[in-house]
Tab-separated table of C-alpha atoms and ligand atoms in Angstrom:
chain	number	residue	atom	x	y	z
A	1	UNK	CA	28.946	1.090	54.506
A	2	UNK	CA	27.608	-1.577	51.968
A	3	UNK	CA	24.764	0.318	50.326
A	4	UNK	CA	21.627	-1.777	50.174
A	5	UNK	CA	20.114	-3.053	46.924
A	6	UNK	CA	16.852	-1.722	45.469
A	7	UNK	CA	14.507	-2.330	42.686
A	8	UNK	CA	12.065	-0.113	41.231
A	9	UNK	CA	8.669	-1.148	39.831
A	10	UNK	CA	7.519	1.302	36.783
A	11	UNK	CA	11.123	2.424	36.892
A	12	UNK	CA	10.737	4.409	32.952
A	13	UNK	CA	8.222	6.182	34.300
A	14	UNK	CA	7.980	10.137	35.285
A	15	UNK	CA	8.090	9.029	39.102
A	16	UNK	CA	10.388	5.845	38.149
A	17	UNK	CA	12.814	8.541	36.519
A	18	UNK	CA	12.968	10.666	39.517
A	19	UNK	CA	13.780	7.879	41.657
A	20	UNK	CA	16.676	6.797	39.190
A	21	UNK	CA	17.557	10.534	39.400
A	22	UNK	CA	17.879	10.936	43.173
A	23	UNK	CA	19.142	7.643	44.160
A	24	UNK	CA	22.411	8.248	41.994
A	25	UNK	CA	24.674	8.491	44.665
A	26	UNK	CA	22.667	7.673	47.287
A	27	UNK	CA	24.305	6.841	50.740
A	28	UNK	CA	22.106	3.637	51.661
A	29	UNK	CA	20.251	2.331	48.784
A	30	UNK	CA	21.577	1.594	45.107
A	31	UNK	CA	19.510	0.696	42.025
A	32	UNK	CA	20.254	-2.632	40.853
A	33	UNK	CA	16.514	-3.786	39.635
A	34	UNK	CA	14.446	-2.180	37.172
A	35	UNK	CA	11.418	-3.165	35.840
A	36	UNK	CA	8.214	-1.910	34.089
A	37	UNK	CA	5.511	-2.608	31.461
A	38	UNK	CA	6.145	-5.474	29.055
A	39	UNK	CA	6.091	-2.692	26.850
A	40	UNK	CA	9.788	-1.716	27.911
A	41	UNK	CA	10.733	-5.431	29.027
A	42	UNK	CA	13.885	-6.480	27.723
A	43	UNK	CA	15.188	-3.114	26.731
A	44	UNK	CA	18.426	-1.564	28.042
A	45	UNK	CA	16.942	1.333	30.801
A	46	UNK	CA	18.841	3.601	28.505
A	47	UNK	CA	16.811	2.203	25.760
A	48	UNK	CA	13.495	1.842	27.210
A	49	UNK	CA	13.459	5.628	28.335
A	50	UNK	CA	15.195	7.011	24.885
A	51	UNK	CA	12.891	9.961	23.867
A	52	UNK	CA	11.388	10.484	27.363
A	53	UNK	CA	13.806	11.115	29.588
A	54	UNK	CA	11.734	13.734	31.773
A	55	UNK	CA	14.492	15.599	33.345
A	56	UNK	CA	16.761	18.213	32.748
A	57	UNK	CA	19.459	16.679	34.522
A	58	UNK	CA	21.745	15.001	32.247
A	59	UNK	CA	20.586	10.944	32.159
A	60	UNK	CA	22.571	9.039	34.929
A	61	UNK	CA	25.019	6.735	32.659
A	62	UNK	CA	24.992	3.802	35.832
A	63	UNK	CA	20.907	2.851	35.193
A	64	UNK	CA	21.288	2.793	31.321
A	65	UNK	CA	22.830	-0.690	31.169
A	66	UNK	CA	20.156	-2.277	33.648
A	67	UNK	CA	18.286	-4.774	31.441
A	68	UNK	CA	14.423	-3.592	31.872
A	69	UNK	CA	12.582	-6.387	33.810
A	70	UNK	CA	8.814	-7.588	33.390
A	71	UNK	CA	7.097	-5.475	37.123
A	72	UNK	CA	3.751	-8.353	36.479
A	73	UNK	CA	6.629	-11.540	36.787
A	74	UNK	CA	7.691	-11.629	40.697
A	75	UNK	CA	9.614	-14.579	40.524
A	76	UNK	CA	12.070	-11.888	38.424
A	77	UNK	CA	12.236	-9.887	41.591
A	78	UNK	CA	12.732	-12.742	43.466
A	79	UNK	CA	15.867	-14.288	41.787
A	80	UNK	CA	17.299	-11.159	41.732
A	81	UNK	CA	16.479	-10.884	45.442
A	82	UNK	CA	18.897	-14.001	45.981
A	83	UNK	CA	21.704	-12.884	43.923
A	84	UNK	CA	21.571	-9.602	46.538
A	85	UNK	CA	20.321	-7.395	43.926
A	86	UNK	CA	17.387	-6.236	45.297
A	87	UNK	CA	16.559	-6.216	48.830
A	88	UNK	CA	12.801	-4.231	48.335
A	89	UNK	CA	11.245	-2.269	45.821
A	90	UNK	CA	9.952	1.450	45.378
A	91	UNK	CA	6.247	0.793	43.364
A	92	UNK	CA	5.749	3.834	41.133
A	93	UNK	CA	3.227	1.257	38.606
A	94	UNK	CA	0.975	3.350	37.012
A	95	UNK	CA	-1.901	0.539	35.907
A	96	UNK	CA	-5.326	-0.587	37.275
A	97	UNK	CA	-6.197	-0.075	41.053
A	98	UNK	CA	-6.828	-4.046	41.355
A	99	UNK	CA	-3.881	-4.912	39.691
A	100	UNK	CA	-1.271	-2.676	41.689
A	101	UNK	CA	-2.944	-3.494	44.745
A	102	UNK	CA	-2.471	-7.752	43.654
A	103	UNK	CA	0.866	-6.777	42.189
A	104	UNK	CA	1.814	-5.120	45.337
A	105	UNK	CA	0.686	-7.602	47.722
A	106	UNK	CA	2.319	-10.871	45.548
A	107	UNK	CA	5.882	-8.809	45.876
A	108	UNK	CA	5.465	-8.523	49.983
A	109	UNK	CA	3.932	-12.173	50.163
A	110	UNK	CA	7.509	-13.189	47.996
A	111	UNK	CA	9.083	-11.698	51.113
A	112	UNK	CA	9.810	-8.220	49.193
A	113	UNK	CA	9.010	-5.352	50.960
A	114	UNK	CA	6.934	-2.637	48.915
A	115	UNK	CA	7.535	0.980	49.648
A	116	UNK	CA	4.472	2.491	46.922
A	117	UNK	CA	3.921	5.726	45.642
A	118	UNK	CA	0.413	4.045	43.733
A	119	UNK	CA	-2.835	4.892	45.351
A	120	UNK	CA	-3.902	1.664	44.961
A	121	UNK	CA	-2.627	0.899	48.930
A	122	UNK	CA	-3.774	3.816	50.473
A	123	UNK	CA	-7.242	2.489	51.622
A	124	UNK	CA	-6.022	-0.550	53.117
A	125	UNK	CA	-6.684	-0.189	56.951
A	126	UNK	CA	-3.542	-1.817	57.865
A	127	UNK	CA	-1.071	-0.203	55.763
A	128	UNK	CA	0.680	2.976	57.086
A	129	UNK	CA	0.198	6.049	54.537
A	130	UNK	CA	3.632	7.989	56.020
A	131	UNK	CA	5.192	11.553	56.092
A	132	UNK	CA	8.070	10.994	57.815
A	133	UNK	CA	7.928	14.619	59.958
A	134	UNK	CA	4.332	13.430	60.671
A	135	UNK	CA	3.289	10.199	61.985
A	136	UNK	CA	6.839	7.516	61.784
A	137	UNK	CA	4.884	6.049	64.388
A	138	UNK	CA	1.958	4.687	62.127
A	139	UNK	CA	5.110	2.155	60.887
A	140	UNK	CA	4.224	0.339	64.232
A	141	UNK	CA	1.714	-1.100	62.122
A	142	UNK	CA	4.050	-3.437	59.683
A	143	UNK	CA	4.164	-6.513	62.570
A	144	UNK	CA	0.655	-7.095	62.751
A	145	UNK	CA	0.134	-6.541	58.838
A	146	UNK	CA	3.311	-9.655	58.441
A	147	UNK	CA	1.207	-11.785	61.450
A	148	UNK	CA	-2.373	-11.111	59.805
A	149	UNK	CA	-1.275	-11.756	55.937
A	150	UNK	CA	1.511	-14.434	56.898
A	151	UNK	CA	4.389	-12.032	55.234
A	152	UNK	CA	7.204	-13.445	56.584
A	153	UNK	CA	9.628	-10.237	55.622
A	154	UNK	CA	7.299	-8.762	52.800
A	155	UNK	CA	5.386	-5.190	53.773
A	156	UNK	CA	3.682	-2.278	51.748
A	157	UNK	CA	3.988	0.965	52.807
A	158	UNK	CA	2.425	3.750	50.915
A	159	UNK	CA	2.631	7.479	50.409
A	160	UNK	CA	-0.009	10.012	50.557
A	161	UNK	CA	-1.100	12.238	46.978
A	162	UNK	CA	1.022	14.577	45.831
A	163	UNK	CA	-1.023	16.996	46.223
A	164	UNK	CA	-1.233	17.160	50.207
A	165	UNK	CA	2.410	17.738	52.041
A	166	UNK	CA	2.980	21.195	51.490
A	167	UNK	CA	0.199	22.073	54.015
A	168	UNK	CA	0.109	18.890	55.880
A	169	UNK	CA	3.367	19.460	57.450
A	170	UNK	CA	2.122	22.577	58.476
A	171	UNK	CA	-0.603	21.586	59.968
A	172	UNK	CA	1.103	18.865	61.921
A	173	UNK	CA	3.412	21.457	63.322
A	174	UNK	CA	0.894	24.076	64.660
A	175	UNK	CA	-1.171	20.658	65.912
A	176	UNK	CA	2.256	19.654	67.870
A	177	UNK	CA	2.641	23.155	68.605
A	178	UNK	CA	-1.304	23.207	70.904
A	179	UNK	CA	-2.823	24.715	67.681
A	180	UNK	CA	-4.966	22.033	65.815
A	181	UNK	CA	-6.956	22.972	63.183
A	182	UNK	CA	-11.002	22.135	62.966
A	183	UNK	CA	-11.775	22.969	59.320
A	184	UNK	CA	-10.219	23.940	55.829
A	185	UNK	CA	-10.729	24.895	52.544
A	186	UNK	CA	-8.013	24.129	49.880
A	187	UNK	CA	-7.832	25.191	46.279
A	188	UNK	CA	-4.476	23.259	44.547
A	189	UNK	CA	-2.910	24.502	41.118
A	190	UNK	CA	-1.559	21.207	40.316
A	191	UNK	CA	1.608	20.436	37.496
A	192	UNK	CA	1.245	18.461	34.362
A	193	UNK	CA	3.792	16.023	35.745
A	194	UNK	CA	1.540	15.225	38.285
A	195	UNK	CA	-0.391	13.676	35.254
A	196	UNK	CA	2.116	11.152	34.289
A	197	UNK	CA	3.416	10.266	30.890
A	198	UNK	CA	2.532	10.801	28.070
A	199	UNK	CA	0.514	13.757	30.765
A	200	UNK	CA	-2.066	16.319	29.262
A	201	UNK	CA	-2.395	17.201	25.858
A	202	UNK	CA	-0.439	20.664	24.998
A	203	UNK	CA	-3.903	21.503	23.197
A	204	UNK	CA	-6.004	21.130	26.555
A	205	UNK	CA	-3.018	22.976	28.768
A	206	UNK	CA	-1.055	25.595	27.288
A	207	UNK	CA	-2.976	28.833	27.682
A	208	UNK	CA	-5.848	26.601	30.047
A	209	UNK	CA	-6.797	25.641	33.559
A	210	UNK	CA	-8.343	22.394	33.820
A	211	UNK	CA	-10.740	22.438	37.023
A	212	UNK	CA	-10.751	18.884	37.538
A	213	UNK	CA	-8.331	15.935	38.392
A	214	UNK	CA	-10.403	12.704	38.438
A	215	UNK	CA	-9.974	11.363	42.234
A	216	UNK	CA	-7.929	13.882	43.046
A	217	UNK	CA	-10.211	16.139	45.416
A	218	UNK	CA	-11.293	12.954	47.445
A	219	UNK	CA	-7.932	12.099	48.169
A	220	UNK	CA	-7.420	15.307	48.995
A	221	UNK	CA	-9.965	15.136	51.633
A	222	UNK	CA	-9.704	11.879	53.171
A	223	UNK	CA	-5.768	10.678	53.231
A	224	UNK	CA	-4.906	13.697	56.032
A	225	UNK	CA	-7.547	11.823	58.135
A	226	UNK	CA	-5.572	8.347	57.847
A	227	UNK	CA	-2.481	10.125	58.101
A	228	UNK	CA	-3.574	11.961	61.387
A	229	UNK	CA	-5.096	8.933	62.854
A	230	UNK	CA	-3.982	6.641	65.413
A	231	UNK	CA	-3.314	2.591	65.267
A	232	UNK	CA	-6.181	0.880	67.007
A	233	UNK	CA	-6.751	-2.411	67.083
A	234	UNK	CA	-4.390	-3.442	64.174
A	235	UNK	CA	-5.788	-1.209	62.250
A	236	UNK	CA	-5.054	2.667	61.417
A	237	UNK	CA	-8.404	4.792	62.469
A	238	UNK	CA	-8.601	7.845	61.104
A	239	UNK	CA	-9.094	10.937	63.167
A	240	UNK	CA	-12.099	13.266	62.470
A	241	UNK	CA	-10.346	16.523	62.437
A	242	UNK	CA	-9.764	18.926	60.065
A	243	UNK	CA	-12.760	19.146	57.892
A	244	UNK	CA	-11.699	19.448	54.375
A	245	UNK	CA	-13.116	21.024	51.155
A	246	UNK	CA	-10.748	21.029	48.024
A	247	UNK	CA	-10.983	22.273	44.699
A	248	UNK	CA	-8.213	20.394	42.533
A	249	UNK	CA	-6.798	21.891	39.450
A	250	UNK	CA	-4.271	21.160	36.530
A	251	UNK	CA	-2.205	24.186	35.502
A	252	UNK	CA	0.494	24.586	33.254
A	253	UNK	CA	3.444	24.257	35.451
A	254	UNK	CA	5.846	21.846	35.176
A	255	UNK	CA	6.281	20.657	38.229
A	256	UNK	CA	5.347	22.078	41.800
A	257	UNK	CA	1.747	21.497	43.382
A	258	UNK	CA	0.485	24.540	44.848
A	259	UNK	CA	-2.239	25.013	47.829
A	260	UNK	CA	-4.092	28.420	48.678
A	261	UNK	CA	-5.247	27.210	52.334
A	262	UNK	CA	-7.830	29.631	55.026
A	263	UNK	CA	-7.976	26.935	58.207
A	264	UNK	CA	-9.934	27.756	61.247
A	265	UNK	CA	-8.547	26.873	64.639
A	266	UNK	CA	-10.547	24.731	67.353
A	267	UNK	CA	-10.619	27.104	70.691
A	268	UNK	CA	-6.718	28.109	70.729
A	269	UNK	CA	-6.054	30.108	67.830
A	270	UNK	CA	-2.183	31.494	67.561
A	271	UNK	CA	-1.216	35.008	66.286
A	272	UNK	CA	0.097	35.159	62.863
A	273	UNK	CA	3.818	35.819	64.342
A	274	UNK	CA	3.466	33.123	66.554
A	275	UNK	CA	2.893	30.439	63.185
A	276	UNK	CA	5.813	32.075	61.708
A	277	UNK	CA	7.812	31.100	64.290
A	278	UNK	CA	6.133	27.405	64.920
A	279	UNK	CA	7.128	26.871	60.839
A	280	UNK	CA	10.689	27.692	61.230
A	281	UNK	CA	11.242	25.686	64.468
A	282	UNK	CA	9.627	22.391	63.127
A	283	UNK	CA	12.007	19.611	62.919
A	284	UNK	CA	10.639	16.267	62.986
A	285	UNK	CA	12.489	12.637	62.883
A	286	UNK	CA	13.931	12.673	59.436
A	287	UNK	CA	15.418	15.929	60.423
A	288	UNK	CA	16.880	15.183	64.377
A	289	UNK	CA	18.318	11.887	62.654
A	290	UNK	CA	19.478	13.886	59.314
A	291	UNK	CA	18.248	11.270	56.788
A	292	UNK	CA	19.817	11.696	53.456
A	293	UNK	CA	16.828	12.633	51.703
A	294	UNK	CA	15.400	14.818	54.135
A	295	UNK	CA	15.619	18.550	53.928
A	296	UNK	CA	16.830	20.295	56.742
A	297	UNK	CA	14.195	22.938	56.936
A	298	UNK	CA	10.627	20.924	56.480
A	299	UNK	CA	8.998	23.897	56.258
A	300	UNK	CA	10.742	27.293	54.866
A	301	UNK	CA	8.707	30.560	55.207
A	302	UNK	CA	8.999	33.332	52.648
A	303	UNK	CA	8.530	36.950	53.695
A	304	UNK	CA	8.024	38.411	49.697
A	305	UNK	CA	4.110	39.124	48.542
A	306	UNK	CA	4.551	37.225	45.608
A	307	UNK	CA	6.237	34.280	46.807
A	308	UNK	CA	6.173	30.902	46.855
A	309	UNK	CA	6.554	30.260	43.056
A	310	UNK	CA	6.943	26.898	41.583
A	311	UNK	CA	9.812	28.194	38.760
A	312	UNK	CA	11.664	29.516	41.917
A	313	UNK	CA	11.122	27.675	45.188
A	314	UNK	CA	10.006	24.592	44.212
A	315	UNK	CA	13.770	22.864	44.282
A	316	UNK	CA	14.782	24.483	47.740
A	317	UNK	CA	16.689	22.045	49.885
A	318	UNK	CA	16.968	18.949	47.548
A	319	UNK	CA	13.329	19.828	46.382
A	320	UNK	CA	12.367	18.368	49.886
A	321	UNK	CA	11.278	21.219	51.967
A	322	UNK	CA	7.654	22.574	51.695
A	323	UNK	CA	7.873	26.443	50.856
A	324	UNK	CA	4.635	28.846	52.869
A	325	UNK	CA	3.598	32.606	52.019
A	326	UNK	CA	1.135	34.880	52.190
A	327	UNK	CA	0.242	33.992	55.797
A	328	UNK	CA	-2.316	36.534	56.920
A	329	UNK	CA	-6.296	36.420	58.189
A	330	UNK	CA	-8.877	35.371	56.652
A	331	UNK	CA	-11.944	36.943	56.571
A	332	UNK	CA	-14.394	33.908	57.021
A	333	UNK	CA	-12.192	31.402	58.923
A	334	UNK	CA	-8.968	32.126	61.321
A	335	UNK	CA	-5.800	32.561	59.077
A	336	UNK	CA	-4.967	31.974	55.007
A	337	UNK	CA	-1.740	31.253	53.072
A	338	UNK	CA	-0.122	29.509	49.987
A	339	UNK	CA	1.646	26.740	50.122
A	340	UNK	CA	4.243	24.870	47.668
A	341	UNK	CA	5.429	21.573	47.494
A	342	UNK	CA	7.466	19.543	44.447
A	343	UNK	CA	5.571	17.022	43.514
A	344	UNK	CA	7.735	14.409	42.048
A	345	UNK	CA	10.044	14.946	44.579
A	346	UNK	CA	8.735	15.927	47.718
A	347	UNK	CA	5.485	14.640	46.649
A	348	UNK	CA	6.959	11.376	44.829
A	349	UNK	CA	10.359	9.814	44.695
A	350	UNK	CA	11.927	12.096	47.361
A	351	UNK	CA	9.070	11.374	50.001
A	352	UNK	CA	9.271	7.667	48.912
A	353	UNK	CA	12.890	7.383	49.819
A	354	UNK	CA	12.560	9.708	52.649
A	355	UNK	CA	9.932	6.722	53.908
A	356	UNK	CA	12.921	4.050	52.925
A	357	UNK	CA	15.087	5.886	55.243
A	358	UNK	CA	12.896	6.000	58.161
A	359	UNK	CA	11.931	2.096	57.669
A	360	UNK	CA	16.155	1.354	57.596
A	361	UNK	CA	15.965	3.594	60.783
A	362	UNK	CA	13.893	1.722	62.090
A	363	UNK	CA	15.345	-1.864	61.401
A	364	UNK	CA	12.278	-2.758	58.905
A	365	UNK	CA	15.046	-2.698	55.901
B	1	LIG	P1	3.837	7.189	34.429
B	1	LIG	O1	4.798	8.235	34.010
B	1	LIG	O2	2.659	6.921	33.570
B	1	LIG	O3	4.676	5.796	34.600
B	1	LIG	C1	4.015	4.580	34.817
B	1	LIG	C2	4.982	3.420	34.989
B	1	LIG	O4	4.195	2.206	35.157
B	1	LIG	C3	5.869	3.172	33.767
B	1	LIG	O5	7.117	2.674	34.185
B	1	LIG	C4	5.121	2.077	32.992
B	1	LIG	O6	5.952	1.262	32.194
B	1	LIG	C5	4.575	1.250	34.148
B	1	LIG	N1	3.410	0.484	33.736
B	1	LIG	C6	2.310	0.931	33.074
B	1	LIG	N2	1.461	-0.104	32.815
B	1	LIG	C7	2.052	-1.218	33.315
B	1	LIG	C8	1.697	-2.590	33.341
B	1	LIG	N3	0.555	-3.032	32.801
B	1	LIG	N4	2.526	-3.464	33.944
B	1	LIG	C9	3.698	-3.037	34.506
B	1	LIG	N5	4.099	-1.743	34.495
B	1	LIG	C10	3.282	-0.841	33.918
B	1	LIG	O7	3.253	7.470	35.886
B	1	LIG	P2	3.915	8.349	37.079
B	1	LIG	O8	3.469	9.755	37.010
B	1	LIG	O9	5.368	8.038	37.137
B	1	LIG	O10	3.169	7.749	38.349
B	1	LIG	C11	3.532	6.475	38.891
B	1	LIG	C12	2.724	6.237	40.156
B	1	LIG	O11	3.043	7.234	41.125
B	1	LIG	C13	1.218	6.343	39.909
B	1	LIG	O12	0.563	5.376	40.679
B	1	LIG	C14	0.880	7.758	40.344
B	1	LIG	O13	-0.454	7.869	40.777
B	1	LIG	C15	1.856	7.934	41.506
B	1	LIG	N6	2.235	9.319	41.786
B	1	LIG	C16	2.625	10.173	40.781
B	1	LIG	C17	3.034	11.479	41.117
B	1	LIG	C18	3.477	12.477	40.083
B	1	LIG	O14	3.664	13.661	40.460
B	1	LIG	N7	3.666	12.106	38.821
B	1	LIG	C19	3.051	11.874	42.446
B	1	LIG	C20	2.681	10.963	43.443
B	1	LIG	C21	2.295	9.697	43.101
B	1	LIG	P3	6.181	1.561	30.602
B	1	LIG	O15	7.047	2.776	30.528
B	1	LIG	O16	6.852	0.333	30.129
B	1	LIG	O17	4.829	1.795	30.012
């Protein structure tokens, strides 16, 4: 199969990085674009990285050579779009709100579809924030966004913070399962990659607990309400269940977001064996069509008290799956557990190309 060319947009970056990382040998999609700040513009990737190369895996030799692009000058995209060297782009910019969302927007009005990781998208009532195992359906949307904007094959497509899968999928399932869930209350022990690079000062981390992530808890609380919500009107309205209170914090972990969770039911309220068993059944599309990038067990439940733990479950299948403990009751609302989700995988570059899959699935690559 001819793999299809991509480009990525804040490609040196920590989530730019990861995507170079897991698209190495890729089945579908091969890097061919790369492009960034003017900063690293002009620089060998190799180059442009040298002395922050995030990863412990050893740098990926094909990307080095790829001359660093300008992300702010489309009309680079778009020549390289005609000599078949880059067919859409994975956005993981890291600059103003206003000027990712224009940014964005001028590469799917040059006819380059946008799959984001930014924020800057995620408000926009006709783009699609997607988890693949949750709502592939909300991709329905991409039509009237092309009619209403005149995109002739441009689109943006976002995914939600980092911050949210590992008990969003959950949720989802026990929701499938007859079991939705009214209200929650979430405290997250976020990593320092989730901070970006350069990230948070060693001073302000090591031996510390920051209790607050600027814009974090707000996303927190609104973007399972757009995700859970239902095209109306070519538009995506969000739905007014669960109820969500979060308390966001930085921790020094690497990488790994984790979620302490106590969720109370609406009427029907499942046993605690009966979740157990909901978890390990859930399979949703990426899994019955066995993307690439998708893990084969969304959600893995571990029976040890002192598990999940980033250092140890974070990179369980491909980094991909969400990893649940601690599932017992909770003695103000119905049931309480942790949750554990990578967030520059699972929560970044995997879940963006898990949301590249799905679109080639469904014929919008
Ligand atoms: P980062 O490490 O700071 O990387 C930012 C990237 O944007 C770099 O490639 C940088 O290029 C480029 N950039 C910065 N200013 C620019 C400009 N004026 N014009 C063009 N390019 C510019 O950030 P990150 O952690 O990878 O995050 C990237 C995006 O993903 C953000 O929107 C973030 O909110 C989102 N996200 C991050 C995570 C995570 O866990 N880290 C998870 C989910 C979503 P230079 O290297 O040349 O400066």
């Amino acid at each position: 199969m001819t793999k299809i060319p991509v480009g990525i947009l804040g490609a040196t970056g920590m989530v730019g990085q990861n995507y170079i990382a897991l698209l190495k040998n890729h089945p579908w999609f091969d890097v061919r674009f790369v492009a960034a700040s003017p900063r690293s513009a002009g620089k060998k990737y190799a180059e442009a990285v040298a002395g922050r190369w995030q990863l412990v895996n050893p740098f990926p030799p094909h990307a080095g050579e790829i001359i660093v692009e300008d992300a702010n000058d489309v009309s680079r995209a778009i020549a390289a779009q005609r000599k078949g060297e880059c067919a859409f782009v994975f956005s993981a910019l890291e600059m103003g709100k206003d000027e990712t969302r224009a940014l964005e927007e001028a590469y799917a009005a040059a006819g380059i579809p946008v799959i984001s990781n930014a924020s800057a998208h995620r408000w926009t009532a006709d783009v699609p924030v997607l988890i693949g195992e949750i709502n592939p359906d909300h991709t329905d949307i991409i039509p009237e966004q092309q009619k209403v904007r005149r995109w002739n094959k441009g689109f943006i497509v976002v995914k939600p913070n980092c911050s949210i899968q590992s008990y969003m999928i959950p949720l989802h399932a026990l929701a499938q399962a007859g079991y939705p869930v009214k209200q929650l209350i979430v405290t997250t022990m976020q990593a320092i990659s989730g901070a970006g690079y350069p990230g948070v000062p060693s001073l302000d981390i090591i031996d510390n607990i920051v209790p607050y992530i600027g814009g974090e808890e707000e996303k927190t609380e609104m973007e399972p309400l757009k995700i859970f919500g239902t095209i109306t009107d070519g538009i995506i309205q969000n739905a007014e269940l669960p109820v969500i209170s979060a308390c966001c914090n930085r921790v020094p972990v690497i990488d790994g977001h984790t979620a302490c969770v106590s969720l109370e039911f609406g009427e029907k309220k499942p046993a605690i064996e009966a979740i157990k068993k909901i978890w390990a059944k859930f399979k949703g599309l990426p899994q019955e069509q066995k993307f690439p990038m998708a893990p084969k067990q969304p959600i893995i439940y571990r029976e040890e008290e002192n598990r999940p733990q980033p250092r140890k479950d974070r990179d369980l299948d491909k980094a991909m799956s969400v990893v649940i403990g601690r599932l017992r009751p909770c003695n103000v609302f119905d049931i309480r557990f942790t949750a554990l989700s990578h967030n520059t995988v699972r929560g970044a570059a995997g879940g963006g190309i898990l949301n590249a899959e799905l679109l080639k699935h469904k014929g919008y690559l």
